[in-house]
């Protein structure tokens, strides 16, 4: 859930990760109160814009975040009252006297009662300290089997008054080896770009992501922009851009959770 903003206008935003939230009938039954809260607070609203090529299953309902998809995370962090510290890379975790001692790359450590790790599996397996010994060999084999897809996301920001004339708000691109999804992001979120300017999001295919994983962001961005000329030939030149490398985009092969539970004893 990553939202970028134009360096010239913070109101001009682009969702570089998840594009919308899909509530399945199962989730509606299990978590309706969460959806009700987000809708009441205006964090979410129903997706009414045309997403060309989107597959909608019976009973599904889609929502967008008017202020960007990251506003969902910000809402819950604010509600929880937690103190958030950004930009600290964790390198080692030790268990000391029923407390977790967390070491940071920049130096120093802090003690915590509970730790929740939400990063991709390969990054968990890179952690040093006691945590390495707490994962059994069989669990490690299961976790090592997890495979992720990779993709790049490009955000294009425009000056106010720029016109992008297409009949859809977003579109899944079929049979293109480079690009799989394009969104006129303000239209997708039903935001008028008259004052802040429109924004465009481009997602690459996972095959392109894997093939260019080691290349520089600048080189990859140039290729994406070149390929966009065939998808949207009349797309104006953006005022600014941002490109995100999702090294761990989506899990293509997951581990067997039941097997992990058995291995836990």
Coordinates of N, CA and C in Angstrom, one line a residue, residues 96-204:
X96 N 16.3 -11.8 25.3 CA 17.0 -11.6 26.5 C 16.0 -11.3 27.6
X97 N 15.9 -12.2 28.6 CA 15.1 -12.1 29.8 C 13.6 -11.8 29.4
X98 N 13.1 -12.6 28.5 CA 11.7 -12.5 28.0 C 11.5 -11.2 27.2
X99 N 12.5 -10.5 26.8 CA 12.4 -9.3 26.0 C 13.1 -9.5 24.7
X100 N 12.6 -8.8 23.7 CA 13.3 -8.9 22.4 C 14.2 -7.7 22.2
X101 N 15.5 -8.0 22.0 CA 16.5 -6.9 21.8 C 16.7 -6.8 20.3
X102 N 16.3 -5.6 19.7 CA 16.4 -5.4 18.3 C 17.6 -4.5 17.9
X103 N 18.5 -4.9 17.1 CA 19.6 -4.1 16.7 C 19.4 -3.6 15.3
X104 N 19.8 -2.3 15.1 CA 19.6 -1.6 13.8 C 20.9 -1.4 13.1
X105 N 20.8 -1.3 11.8 CA 22.0 -1.2 10.9 C 22.8 0.0 11.3
X106 N 22.1 1.1 11.6 CA 22.8 2.3 11.9 C 23.5 2.3 13.3
X107 N 23.3 1.2 14.1 CA 23.8 1.1 15.4 C 22.7 1.3 16.5
X108 N 23.0 0.8 17.7 CA 22.1 0.9 18.8 C 21.1 -0.2 18.7
X109 N 20.4 -0.4 19.9 CA 19.3 -1.4 20.0 C 18.2 -0.9 20.9
X110 N 17.1 -1.6 20.8 CA 15.9 -1.3 21.7 C 15.3 -2.6 22.1
X111 N 14.6 -2.6 23.3 CA 13.9 -3.7 23.8 C 12.4 -3.6 23.6
X112 N 11.8 -4.8 23.2 CA 10.4 -4.8 23.0 C 9.8 -6.1 23.6
X113 N 8.5 -6.0 24.0 CA 7.8 -7.2 24.5 C 7.4 -8.1 23.4
X114 N 7.0 -7.6 22.3 CA 6.5 -8.4 21.2 C 7.1 -7.8 19.9
X115 N 7.4 -8.7 18.9 CA 7.8 -8.3 17.6 C 6.9 -9.0 16.6
X116 N 6.4 -8.2 15.6 CA 5.7 -8.8 14.5 C 6.4 -8.5 13.2
X117 N 6.8 -9.5 12.5 CA 7.6 -9.3 11.3 C 6.7 -9.4 10.1
X118 N 6.6 -8.4 9.3 CA 5.7 -8.4 8.1 C 6.4 -8.2 6.8
X119 N 7.7 -8.2 6.8 CA 8.5 -8.1 5.6 C 8.5 -9.4 4.8
X120 N 8.9 -9.4 3.5 CA 8.9 -10.6 2.8 C 9.8 -11.7 3.4
X121 N 9.5 -13.0 3.1 CA 10.3 -14.1 3.7 C 11.8 -14.0 3.5
X122 N 12.3 -13.7 2.3 CA 13.7 -13.6 2.2 C 14.4 -12.6 3.1
X123 N 13.7 -11.5 3.5 CA 14.3 -10.6 4.4 C 14.3 -11.1 5.8
X124 N 13.3 -11.9 6.2 CA 13.2 -12.5 7.5 C 14.4 -13.4 7.7
X125 N 14.7 -14.2 6.6 CA 15.7 -15.2 6.7 C 17.1 -14.6 6.7
X126 N 17.2 -13.3 6.4 CA 18.5 -12.6 6.4 C 18.8 -12.1 7.8
X127 N 17.8 -12.0 8.7 CA 18.1 -11.5 10.0 C 19.0 -12.4 10.8
X128 N 19.9 -11.7 11.6 CA 20.9 -12.4 12.4 C 20.4 -12.4 13.9
X129 N 21.1 -13.2 14.7 CA 20.8 -13.3 16.1 C 20.1 -14.5 16.5
X130 N 19.4 -14.5 17.7 CA 18.7 -15.6 18.2 C 17.6 -16.1 17.3
X131 N 17.0 -15.2 16.5 CA 15.9 -15.5 15.7 C 16.2 -16.6 14.7
X132 N 17.5 -16.7 14.3 CA 17.9 -17.8 13.4 C 17.8 -19.1 14.0
X133 N 18.0 -19.2 15.4 CA 17.9 -20.5 16.1 C 16.5 -20.9 16.4
X134 N 15.6 -19.9 16.4 CA 14.2 -20.1 16.7 C 13.5 -20.7 15.6
X135 N 14.0 -20.6 14.4 CA 13.4 -21.2 13.2 C 14.1 -22.6 13.0
X136 N 13.3 -23.6 13.0 CA 13.8 -25.0 12.9 C 14.3 -25.2 11.4
X137 N 15.1 -26.2 11.2 CA 15.6 -26.5 9.9 C 14.5 -26.8 8.9
X138 N 13.5 -27.6 9.4 CA 12.3 -27.9 8.5 C 11.5 -26.7 8.2
X139 N 11.3 -25.8 9.2 CA 10.6 -24.6 8.9 C 11.4 -23.7 7.9
X140 N 12.7 -23.7 8.1 CA 13.5 -22.9 7.2 C 13.4 -23.4 5.7
X141 N 13.3 -24.7 5.6 CA 13.2 -25.3 4.3 C 11.8 -24.8 3.7
X142 N 10.8 -24.8 4.5 CA 9.5 -24.4 4.0 C 9.5 -22.9 3.6
X143 N 10.1 -22.1 4.4 CA 10.2 -20.7 4.1 C 11.0 -20.4 2.9
X144 N 12.1 -21.1 2.8 CA 13.0 -20.9 1.6 C 12.3 -21.3 0.3
X145 N 11.2 -22.1 0.4 CA 10.5 -22.5 -0.8 C 9.6 -21.4 -1.4
X146 N 9.4 -20.3 -0.6 CA 8.5 -19.2 -1.0 C 9.2 -18.5 -2.2
X147 N 8.4 -18.3 -3.2 CA 8.9 -17.5 -4.4 C 8.1 -16.3 -4.7
X148 N 8.7 -15.2 -5.0 CA 8.0 -14.0 -5.3 C 8.2 -13.5 -6.7
X149 N 7.1 -12.9 -7.2 CA 7.3 -12.2 -8.5 C 7.9 -10.8 -8.3
X150 N 8.4 -10.2 -9.3 CA 9.0 -8.9 -9.3 C 8.4 -8.0 -10.3
X151 N 8.2 -6.7 -10.0 CA 7.7 -5.8 -11.0 C 8.2 -4.4 -10.7
X152 N 8.0 -3.5 -11.7 CA 8.3 -2.1 -11.5 C 7.0 -1.3 -11.6
X153 N 6.9 -0.2 -10.8 CA 5.8 0.7 -10.9 C 6.3 2.1 -11.2
X154 N 5.8 2.7 -12.2 CA 6.2 4.1 -12.6 C 5.0 5.0 -12.4
X155 N 5.3 6.1 -11.7 CA 4.3 7.2 -11.5 C 4.7 8.4 -12.3
X156 N 3.7 8.9 -13.0 CA 3.9 10.1 -13.8 C 3.0 11.2 -13.3
X157 N 3.6 12.4 -13.0 CA 2.9 13.5 -12.5 C 2.8 14.7 -13.5
X158 N 1.7 15.3 -13.6 CA 1.5 16.4 -14.5 C 1.0 17.7 -13.9
X159 N 1.2 18.8 -14.6 CA 0.8 20.1 -14.2 C -0.7 20.2 -14.2
X160 N -1.3 21.0 -13.4 CA -2.7 21.3 -13.5 C -3.1 21.8 -14.8
X161 N -4.3 21.3 -15.3 CA -4.8 21.7 -16.6 C -4.4 20.7 -17.7
X162 N -3.5 19.8 -17.4 CA -3.1 18.8 -18.5 C -4.2 17.8 -18.7
X163 N -4.5 17.6 -20.0 CA -5.6 16.7 -20.4 C -5.1 15.3 -20.8
X164 N -5.6 14.3 -20.3 CA -5.3 12.9 -20.7 C -6.6 12.3 -21.1
X165 N -6.9 12.2 -22.4 CA -8.2 11.8 -22.9 C -8.2 10.3 -23.3
X166 N -8.7 9.5 -22.4 CA -8.9 8.1 -22.6 C -10.3 7.8 -22.1
X167 N -11.0 6.7 -22.6 CA -12.3 6.4 -22.2 C -12.4 5.6 -20.9
X168 N -11.3 5.3 -20.3 CA -11.3 4.5 -19.1 C -10.4 5.2 -18.0
X169 N -10.6 4.7 -16.7 CA -9.8 5.2 -15.6 C -8.6 4.4 -15.4
X170 N -8.7 3.1 -15.7 CA -7.5 2.2 -15.7 C -7.8 1.1 -16.7
X171 N -6.7 0.4 -17.0 CA -6.8 -0.6 -18.1 C -5.8 -1.7 -17.9
X172 N -6.2 -3.0 -17.9 CA -5.3 -4.1 -17.9 C -4.8 -4.3 -19.4
X173 N -3.5 -4.3 -19.6 CA -2.9 -4.5 -20.9 C -2.6 -5.9 -21.2
X174 N -3.2 -6.5 -22.2 CA -3.0 -7.9 -22.6 C -2.0 -8.1 -23.6
X175 N -1.3 -9.2 -23.5 CA -0.3 -9.6 -24.6 C 0.8 -8.5 -24.8
X176 N 1.2 -7.8 -23.8 CA 2.3 -6.9 -23.9 C 3.4 -7.4 -23.0
X177 N 4.6 -7.6 -23.5 CA 5.7 -8.2 -22.7 C 6.3 -7.2 -21.7
X178 N 5.9 -5.9 -21.8 CA 6.5 -4.9 -20.9 C 5.5 -4.4 -19.8
X179 N 4.3 -4.1 -20.3 CA 3.4 -3.3 -19.4 C 2.1 -4.2 -19.3
X180 N 1.6 -4.3 -18.0 CA 0.4 -5.1 -17.8 C -0.8 -4.2 -17.3
X181 N -0.5 -3.0 -16.8 CA -1.6 -2.2 -16.2 C -1.2 -0.7 -16.3
X182 N -2.2 0.1 -16.6 CA -2.1 1.5 -16.7 C -3.3 2.1 -16.0
X183 N -3.0 3.1 -15.2 CA -4.1 3.8 -14.5 C -4.0 5.3 -14.6
X184 N -5.0 6.0 -15.0 CA -5.1 7.4 -14.8 C -5.5 7.6 -13.4
X185 N -4.6 7.8 -12.5 CA -4.8 7.4 -11.1 C -5.8 8.3 -10.4
X186 N -5.8 9.6 -10.8 CA -6.8 10.5 -10.2 C -8.2 10.1 -10.6
X187 N -8.4 9.7 -11.9 CA -9.7 9.3 -12.4 C -10.1 8.0 -11.7
X188 N -9.2 7.1 -11.5 CA -9.5 5.8 -10.8 C -10.0 6.1 -9.4
X189 N -9.4 7.1 -8.7 CA -9.9 7.5 -7.4 C -11.0 8.6 -7.4
X190 N -11.5 8.9 -8.6 CA -12.5 9.9 -8.8 C -12.2 11.2 -8.2
X191 N -10.9 11.7 -8.5 CA -10.4 13.0 -8.0 C -10.3 13.9 -9.2
X192 N -10.9 15.1 -9.0 CA -10.8 16.1 -10.1 C -9.4 16.7 -10.1
X193 N -8.8 16.6 -11.3 CA -7.4 17.0 -11.5 C -7.3 18.5 -11.9
X194 N -8.4 19.2 -11.9 CA -8.4 20.6 -12.4 C -7.4 21.5 -11.6
X195 N -7.3 21.3 -10.3 CA -6.4 22.1 -9.4 C -5.0 21.5 -9.2
X196 N -5.0 20.2 -9.1 CA -3.7 19.6 -8.7 C -3.0 18.9 -9.9
X197 N -3.6 18.6 -11.0 CA -3.0 17.9 -12.1 C -3.2 16.4 -12.0
X198 N -3.3 15.8 -13.2 CA -3.5 14.3 -13.2 C -2.2 13.5 -12.9
X199 N -2.4 12.3 -12.6 CA -1.3 11.4 -12.4 C -1.6 10.1 -13.1
X200 N -0.5 9.4 -13.5 CA -0.6 8.1 -14.2 C 0.3 7.1 -13.6
X201 N -0.2 5.9 -13.4 CA 0.6 4.8 -12.9 C 0.7 3.7 -13.9
X202 N 1.9 3.2 -14.1 CA 2.2 2.1 -15.0 C 2.8 0.9 -14.2
X203 N 2.3 -0.3 -14.3 CA 2.8 -1.5 -13.7 C 3.4 -2.3 -14.9
X204 N 4.6 -2.8 -14.7 CA 5.2 -3.7 -15.6 C 4.8 -5.2 -15.4

